[in-house]
Amino acid sequence: MQTGSQEQVDGLLALLSRYQLMPQLVRSLMIDQAIADIPCTEEERQTAIAAFEAQQQITPTTRQAWLDQQGMSLAQMQELAVRPVLLEKHKTTVWGPKVDNYFLTRKAHLDQVVYSLIRTKDMGLAQEIYFRILEGEQSFAELAREHSQGAEAKTSGLLGPVPLAQPHPAISKLLSVSQPGQLWAPRPLAEWVVIVRLEKLMPARLDKSMRRRLQDELFETWLAQKMQQVDLTQFVTASLRDCNSIS
């Protein structure tokens, strides 16, 4: 690399570091590498470009002004427009086949529950509250408002929907083996005594929306791991050298 070119690279690297843009650039470069061989039909290309121009409110009469403002050529703008299509194809091709197994490992974090909770530090009071609910003397909601000592008192003891894995592990375990409406007797939990009732279980479904979400998770996990494995400055420097050699 020539001295002038090296000075330009060093100056660019310094600016990227100064403005904390290095990780963003490396992420974009790695994505470009991942989608480099993904095919795209002409119809997909034209649809993506039209959608991009509509989103950016670009018309045939304003296109050149927009390009000048962005410092882009028409080809660069079109490449930018098609990039999300290629990325989605990459995710579907590479990560789509892994989604079913990943869904099973993530299900406890994807299932959601609505449950009621009362907590107090008095076991005797907890026992009394429990039997009042059990005998129908007072509702769970009413007793939660009167006696619960946590933030749930403001919602009549009702919490959720939340992921099944979000509550305290002991509560999550109870909820995972509960039937809707099942009331659990008071039990110690850290400094509290808690009464728990499952209101509703909403199992996660591997529908189209969930499949796309999990593909995104798998891709983002892979990308984060890949970024951790490289020296960002060296990676950008090598990419710039590649660009110079091509040009």
mmCIF file of C-alpha atoms in Angstrom:
data_model
loop_
_atom_site.group_PDB
_atom_site.id
_atom_site.type_symbol
_atom_site.label_atom_id
_atom_site.label_comp_id
_atom_site.label_asym_id
_atom_site.label_seq_id
_atom_site.Cartn_x
_atom_site.Cartn_y
_atom_site.Cartn_z
ATOM 1 C CA MET A 1 0.000 0.000 0.000
ATOM 2 C CA GLN A 2 1.335 3.426 -0.925
ATOM 3 C CA THR A 3 2.262 5.910 1.801
ATOM 4 C CA GLY A 4 -0.505 8.339 0.847
ATOM 5 C CA SER A 5 -3.068 5.573 0.846
ATOM 6 C CA GLN A 6 -1.833 4.336 4.218
ATOM 7 C CA GLU A 7 -2.155 7.820 5.670
ATOM 8 C CA GLN A 8 -5.714 8.031 4.375
ATOM 9 C CA VAL A 9 -6.542 4.666 5.909
ATOM 10 C CA ASP A 10 -5.013 5.683 9.235
ATOM 11 C CA GLY A 11 -6.971 8.929 9.188
ATOM 12 C CA LEU A 12 -10.209 7.116 8.428
ATOM 13 C CA LEU A 13 -9.585 4.575 11.187
ATOM 14 C CA ALA A 14 -8.922 7.393 13.650
ATOM 15 C CA LEU A 15 -12.227 9.046 12.737
ATOM 16 C CA LEU A 16 -14.151 5.782 13.043
ATOM 17 C CA SER A 17 -12.689 5.192 16.491
ATOM 18 C CA ARG A 18 -13.234 8.762 17.609
ATOM 19 C CA TYR A 19 -16.923 8.681 16.747
ATOM 20 C CA GLN A 20 -17.394 5.058 17.907
ATOM 21 C CA LEU A 21 -18.427 3.930 14.428
ATOM 22 C CA MET A 22 -15.993 1.014 14.152
ATOM 23 C CA PRO A 23 -18.394 -1.694 15.455
ATOM 24 C CA GLN A 24 -21.182 -0.450 13.181
ATOM 25 C CA LEU A 25 -18.901 -0.547 10.149
ATOM 26 C CA VAL A 26 -17.554 -4.020 10.979
ATOM 27 C CA ARG A 27 -21.123 -5.280 11.417
ATOM 28 C CA SER A 28 -22.063 -3.925 7.994
ATOM 29 C CA LEU A 29 -18.957 -5.382 6.354
ATOM 30 C CA MET A 30 -19.618 -8.810 7.882
ATOM 31 C CA ILE A 31 -23.197 -8.713 6.664
ATOM 32 C CA ASP A 32 -21.969 -7.838 3.187
ATOM 33 C CA GLN A 33 -19.660 -10.865 3.292
ATOM 34 C CA ALA A 34 -22.515 -13.108 4.425
ATOM 35 C CA ILE A 35 -24.883 -12.031 1.634
ATOM 36 C CA ALA A 36 -22.301 -11.729 -1.142
ATOM 37 C CA ASP A 37 -23.357 -14.961 -2.866
ATOM 38 C CA ILE A 38 -27.107 -14.717 -2.264
ATOM 39 C CA PRO A 39 -28.997 -14.600 -5.598
ATOM 40 C CA CYS A 40 -31.686 -12.037 -6.355
ATOM 41 C CA THR A 41 -34.090 -12.060 -9.296
ATOM 42 C CA GLU A 42 -34.601 -8.940 -11.371
ATOM 43 C CA GLU A 43 -38.213 -8.769 -10.182
ATOM 44 C CA GLU A 44 -37.086 -8.867 -6.537
ATOM 45 C CA ARG A 45 -34.487 -6.233 -7.277
ATOM 46 C CA GLN A 46 -36.912 -3.831 -8.919
ATOM 47 C CA THR A 47 -39.509 -4.351 -6.170
ATOM 48 C CA ALA A 48 -36.923 -3.610 -3.479
ATOM 49 C CA ILE A 49 -35.726 -0.463 -5.252
ATOM 50 C CA ALA A 50 -39.293 0.787 -5.705
ATOM 51 C CA ALA A 51 -40.055 0.146 -2.018
ATOM 52 C CA PHE A 52 -36.884 1.935 -0.938
ATOM 53 C CA GLU A 53 -37.628 4.971 -3.096
ATOM 54 C CA ALA A 54 -41.175 5.120 -1.776
ATOM 55 C CA GLN A 55 -39.913 4.933 1.812
ATOM 56 C CA GLN A 56 -37.386 7.709 1.189
ATOM 57 C CA GLN A 57 -39.943 9.718 -0.826
ATOM 58 C CA ILE A 58 -37.647 9.668 -3.852
ATOM 59 C CA THR A 59 -39.235 10.524 -7.199
ATOM 60 C CA PRO A 60 -37.670 10.596 -10.675
ATOM 61 C CA THR A 61 -37.357 14.380 -10.377
ATOM 62 C CA THR A 62 -35.794 14.343 -6.896
ATOM 63 C CA ARG A 63 -33.624 11.254 -7.293
ATOM 64 C CA GLN A 64 -30.419 13.022 -8.314
ATOM 65 C CA ALA A 65 -30.752 15.607 -5.547
ATOM 66 C CA TRP A 66 -31.183 12.796 -3.018
ATOM 67 C CA LEU A 67 -28.122 10.997 -4.382
ATOM 68 C CA ASP A 68 -26.047 14.170 -4.207
ATOM 69 C CA GLN A 69 -27.171 14.800 -0.644
ATOM 70 C CA GLN A 70 -26.210 11.286 0.381
ATOM 71 C CA GLY A 71 -22.981 11.244 -1.624
ATOM 72 C CA MET A 72 -24.105 8.134 -3.468
ATOM 73 C CA SER A 73 -24.173 6.931 -7.024
ATOM 74 C CA LEU A 74 -27.359 5.417 -8.450
ATOM 75 C CA ALA A 75 -25.768 1.970 -8.340
ATOM 76 C CA GLN A 76 -24.891 2.393 -4.656
ATOM 77 C CA MET A 77 -28.433 3.467 -3.839
ATOM 78 C CA GLN A 78 -29.849 0.454 -5.647
ATOM 79 C CA GLU A 79 -27.416 -1.840 -3.842
ATOM 80 C CA LEU A 80 -28.533 -0.347 -0.530
ATOM 81 C CA ALA A 81 -32.174 -0.935 -1.471
ATOM 82 C CA VAL A 82 -31.647 -4.600 -2.338
ATOM 83 C CA ARG A 83 -29.485 -5.360 0.710
ATOM 84 C CA PRO A 84 -32.386 -6.132 3.135
ATOM 85 C CA VAL A 85 -33.838 -8.622 0.632
ATOM 86 C CA LEU A 86 -30.528 -10.454 0.393
ATOM 87 C CA LEU A 87 -30.145 -10.441 4.163
ATOM 88 C CA GLU A 88 -33.595 -11.975 4.696
ATOM 89 C CA LYS A 89 -32.779 -14.638 2.099
ATOM 90 C CA HIS A 90 -29.527 -15.381 3.927
ATOM 91 C CA LYS A 91 -31.335 -15.741 7.251
ATOM 92 C CA THR A 92 -33.933 -18.058 5.739
ATOM 93 C CA THR A 93 -31.353 -20.170 3.919
ATOM 94 C CA VAL A 94 -28.757 -20.486 6.677
ATOM 95 C CA TRP A 95 -30.745 -20.150 9.900
ATOM 96 C CA GLY A 96 -34.205 -21.299 8.828
ATOM 97 C CA PRO A 97 -33.345 -25.024 9.077
ATOM 98 C CA LYS A 98 -32.075 -24.497 12.639
ATOM 99 C CA VAL A 99 -35.232 -22.808 13.941
ATOM 100 C CA ASP A 100 -37.207 -25.914 14.963
ATOM 101 C CA ASN A 101 -34.563 -27.189 17.381
ATOM 102 C CA TYR A 102 -33.807 -23.675 18.593
ATOM 103 C CA PHE A 103 -37.499 -23.144 19.314
ATOM 104 C CA LEU A 104 -37.508 -26.138 21.646
ATOM 105 C CA THR A 105 -34.486 -24.866 23.577
ATOM 106 C CA ARG A 106 -36.031 -21.389 23.865
ATOM 107 C CA LYS A 107 -39.608 -22.427 24.609
ATOM 108 C CA ALA A 108 -39.443 -21.693 28.350
ATOM 109 C CA HIS A 109 -38.481 -18.123 27.473
ATOM 110 C CA LEU A 110 -41.149 -17.845 24.794
ATOM 111 C CA ASP A 111 -44.170 -19.308 26.611
ATOM 112 C CA GLN A 112 -46.058 -16.581 28.441
ATOM 113 C CA VAL A 113 -48.132 -16.602 31.605
ATOM 114 C CA VAL A 114 -50.557 -14.390 33.450
ATOM 115 C CA TYR A 115 -50.498 -15.076 37.173
ATOM 116 C CA SER A 116 -51.578 -13.607 40.476
ATOM 117 C CA LEU A 117 -49.212 -13.042 43.383
ATOM 118 C CA ILE A 118 -49.501 -12.032 47.008
ATOM 119 C CA ARG A 119 -46.392 -11.632 49.123
ATOM 120 C CA THR A 120 -45.980 -10.823 52.754
ATOM 121 C CA LYS A 121 -43.385 -11.405 55.450
ATOM 122 C CA ASP A 122 -45.930 -12.842 57.894
ATOM 123 C CA MET A 123 -46.561 -16.588 57.483
ATOM 124 C CA GLY A 124 -49.584 -16.432 59.766
ATOM 125 C CA LEU A 125 -51.180 -13.705 57.670
ATOM 126 C CA ALA A 126 -50.320 -15.589 54.489
ATOM 127 C CA GLN A 127 -52.092 -18.700 55.803
ATOM 128 C CA GLU A 128 -55.166 -16.651 56.682
ATOM 129 C CA ILE A 129 -55.219 -15.020 53.235
ATOM 130 C CA TYR A 130 -54.816 -18.398 51.555
ATOM 131 C CA PHE A 131 -57.824 -19.915 53.344
ATOM 132 C CA ARG A 132 -59.958 -16.855 52.678
ATOM 133 C CA ILE A 133 -59.303 -17.279 48.963
ATOM 134 C CA LEU A 134 -59.779 -21.043 49.139
ATOM 135 C CA GLU A 135 -63.139 -20.708 50.929
ATOM 136 C CA GLY A 136 -64.306 -17.912 48.673
ATOM 137 C CA GLU A 137 -64.603 -15.412 51.504
ATOM 138 C CA GLN A 138 -62.676 -12.778 49.585
ATOM 139 C CA SER A 139 -61.238 -12.569 46.088
ATOM 140 C CA PHE A 140 -57.548 -12.888 45.352
ATOM 141 C CA ALA A 141 -57.612 -9.399 43.836
ATOM 142 C CA GLU A 142 -59.159 -7.808 46.903
ATOM 143 C CA LEU A 143 -56.750 -9.489 49.308
ATOM 144 C CA ALA A 144 -53.766 -8.600 47.105
ATOM 145 C CA ARG A 145 -54.760 -4.935 47.176
ATOM 146 C CA GLU A 146 -55.150 -5.051 50.972
ATOM 147 C CA HIS A 147 -52.179 -7.143 52.018
ATOM 148 C CA SER A 148 -49.564 -7.727 49.307
ATOM 149 C CA GLN A 149 -46.364 -5.832 50.061
ATOM 150 C CA GLY A 150 -44.964 -5.650 46.539
ATOM 151 C CA ALA A 151 -45.748 -3.570 43.474
ATOM 152 C CA GLU A 152 -48.339 -6.190 42.464
ATOM 153 C CA ALA A 153 -50.691 -4.719 45.099
ATOM 154 C CA LYS A 154 -51.357 -1.870 42.643
ATOM 155 C CA THR A 155 -52.572 -4.336 39.987
ATOM 156 C CA SER A 156 -54.702 -6.418 42.364
ATOM 157 C CA GLY A 157 -51.969 -9.054 42.402
ATOM 158 C CA LEU A 158 -52.209 -9.632 38.644
ATOM 159 C CA LEU A 159 -48.937 -9.899 36.683
ATOM 160 C CA GLY A 160 -48.346 -10.530 33.000
ATOM 161 C CA PRO A 161 -48.399 -11.588 30.369
ATOM 162 C CA VAL A 162 -44.691 -12.235 30.897
ATOM 163 C CA PRO A 163 -42.318 -14.951 29.635
ATOM 164 C CA LEU A 164 -42.568 -18.049 31.802
ATOM 165 C CA ALA A 165 -38.866 -17.772 32.636
ATOM 166 C CA GLN A 166 -39.121 -14.164 33.844
ATOM 167 C CA PRO A 167 -40.463 -14.601 37.406
ATOM 168 C CA HIS A 168 -38.296 -15.964 40.210
ATOM 169 C CA PRO A 169 -37.196 -19.522 39.283
ATOM 170 C CA ALA A 170 -39.242 -21.000 42.151
ATOM 171 C CA ILE A 171 -42.374 -19.225 40.922
ATOM 172 C CA SER A 172 -41.653 -20.168 37.310
ATOM 173 C CA LYS A 173 -41.384 -23.801 38.344
ATOM 174 C CA LEU A 174 -44.773 -23.640 40.102
ATOM 175 C CA LEU A 175 -46.400 -21.969 37.114
ATOM 176 C CA SER A 176 -44.934 -24.492 34.690
ATOM 177 C CA VAL A 177 -46.734 -27.375 36.459
ATOM 178 C CA SER A 178 -49.952 -25.465 37.208
ATOM 179 C CA GLN A 179 -53.376 -25.644 35.677
ATOM 180 C CA PRO A 180 -55.186 -22.336 35.081
ATOM 181 C CA GLY A 181 -56.871 -21.301 38.319
ATOM 182 C CA GLN A 182 -54.642 -23.497 40.479
ATOM 183 C CA LEU A 183 -53.896 -21.845 43.821
ATOM 184 C CA TRP A 184 -50.691 -22.686 45.650
ATOM 185 C CA ALA A 185 -50.437 -22.656 49.435
ATOM 186 C CA PRO A 186 -48.104 -20.107 51.041
ATOM 187 C CA ARG A 187 -44.413 -20.924 50.761
ATOM 188 C CA PRO A 188 -41.215 -19.145 51.785
ATOM 189 C CA LEU A 189 -39.295 -17.386 49.039
ATOM 190 C CA ALA A 190 -36.215 -15.442 50.158
ATOM 191 C CA GLU A 191 -37.488 -12.958 52.746
ATOM 192 C CA TRP A 192 -41.088 -13.320 51.566
ATOM 193 C CA VAL A 193 -43.980 -15.702 51.948
ATOM 194 C CA VAL A 194 -45.802 -15.954 48.611
ATOM 195 C CA ILE A 195 -49.172 -17.148 47.401
ATOM 196 C CA VAL A 196 -49.334 -17.862 43.669
ATOM 197 C CA ARG A 197 -52.158 -18.660 41.268
ATOM 198 C CA LEU A 198 -51.841 -19.306 37.543
ATOM 199 C CA GLU A 199 -54.434 -17.355 35.608
ATOM 200 C CA LYS A 200 -53.508 -18.162 32.021
ATOM 201 C CA LEU A 201 -50.808 -20.053 30.141
ATOM 202 C CA MET A 202 -50.065 -18.921 26.586
ATOM 203 C CA PRO A 203 -47.766 -21.482 24.948
ATOM 204 C CA ALA A 204 -45.520 -20.113 22.218
ATOM 205 C CA ARG A 205 -46.396 -21.216 18.703
ATOM 206 C CA LEU A 206 -43.901 -21.640 15.908
ATOM 207 C CA ASP A 207 -45.910 -19.580 13.439
ATOM 208 C CA LYS A 208 -44.528 -17.401 10.674
ATOM 209 C CA SER A 209 -43.906 -14.451 12.972
ATOM 210 C CA MET A 210 -42.126 -16.569 15.604
ATOM 211 C CA ARG A 211 -40.045 -18.324 12.954
ATOM 212 C CA ARG A 212 -38.819 -14.981 11.641
ATOM 213 C CA ARG A 213 -38.076 -13.754 15.171
ATOM 214 C CA LEU A 214 -35.988 -16.841 15.937
ATOM 215 C CA GLN A 215 -34.132 -16.602 12.619
ATOM 216 C CA ASP A 216 -33.230 -13.046 13.581
ATOM 217 C CA GLU A 217 -32.051 -14.196 17.023
ATOM 218 C CA LEU A 218 -29.862 -16.935 15.560
ATOM 219 C CA PHE A 219 -28.357 -14.537 13.037
ATOM 220 C CA GLU A 220 -27.695 -11.808 15.628
ATOM 221 C CA THR A 221 -26.077 -14.331 17.994
ATOM 222 C CA TRP A 222 -23.814 -15.589 15.209
ATOM 223 C CA LEU A 223 -22.908 -12.058 14.152
ATOM 224 C CA ALA A 224 -22.122 -10.954 17.715
ATOM 225 C CA GLN A 225 -19.871 -13.979 18.219
ATOM 226 C CA LYS A 226 -18.131 -13.339 14.901
ATOM 227 C CA MET A 227 -17.478 -9.711 15.843
ATOM 228 C CA GLN A 228 -15.979 -10.771 19.171
ATOM 229 C CA GLN A 229 -13.521 -13.025 17.362
ATOM 230 C CA VAL A 230 -11.865 -10.286 15.300
ATOM 231 C CA ASP A 231 -9.799 -7.215 15.942
ATOM 232 C CA LEU A 232 -12.104 -4.489 14.626
ATOM 233 C CA THR A 233 -9.327 -2.191 13.431
ATOM 234 C CA GLN A 234 -7.483 -4.962 11.622
ATOM 235 C CA PHE A 235 -10.703 -6.168 10.038
ATOM 236 C CA VAL A 236 -11.553 -2.714 8.676
ATOM 237 C CA THR A 237 -7.968 -2.194 7.496
ATOM 238 C CA ALA A 238 -8.031 -5.493 5.579
ATOM 239 C CA SER A 239 -11.394 -4.575 4.040
ATOM 240 C CA LEU A 240 -10.065 -1.206 2.913
ATOM 241 C CA ARG A 241 -7.034 -2.885 1.356
ATOM 242 C CA ASP A 242 -9.339 -5.247 -0.526
ATOM 243 C CA CYS A 243 -11.312 -2.261 -1.818
ATOM 244 C CA ASN A 244 -8.123 -0.538 -2.969
ATOM 245 C CA SER A 245 -6.886 -3.659 -4.732
ATOM 246 C CA ILE A 246 -10.199 -4.040 -6.563
ATOM 247 C CA SER A 247 -10.272 -0.395 -7.609
#
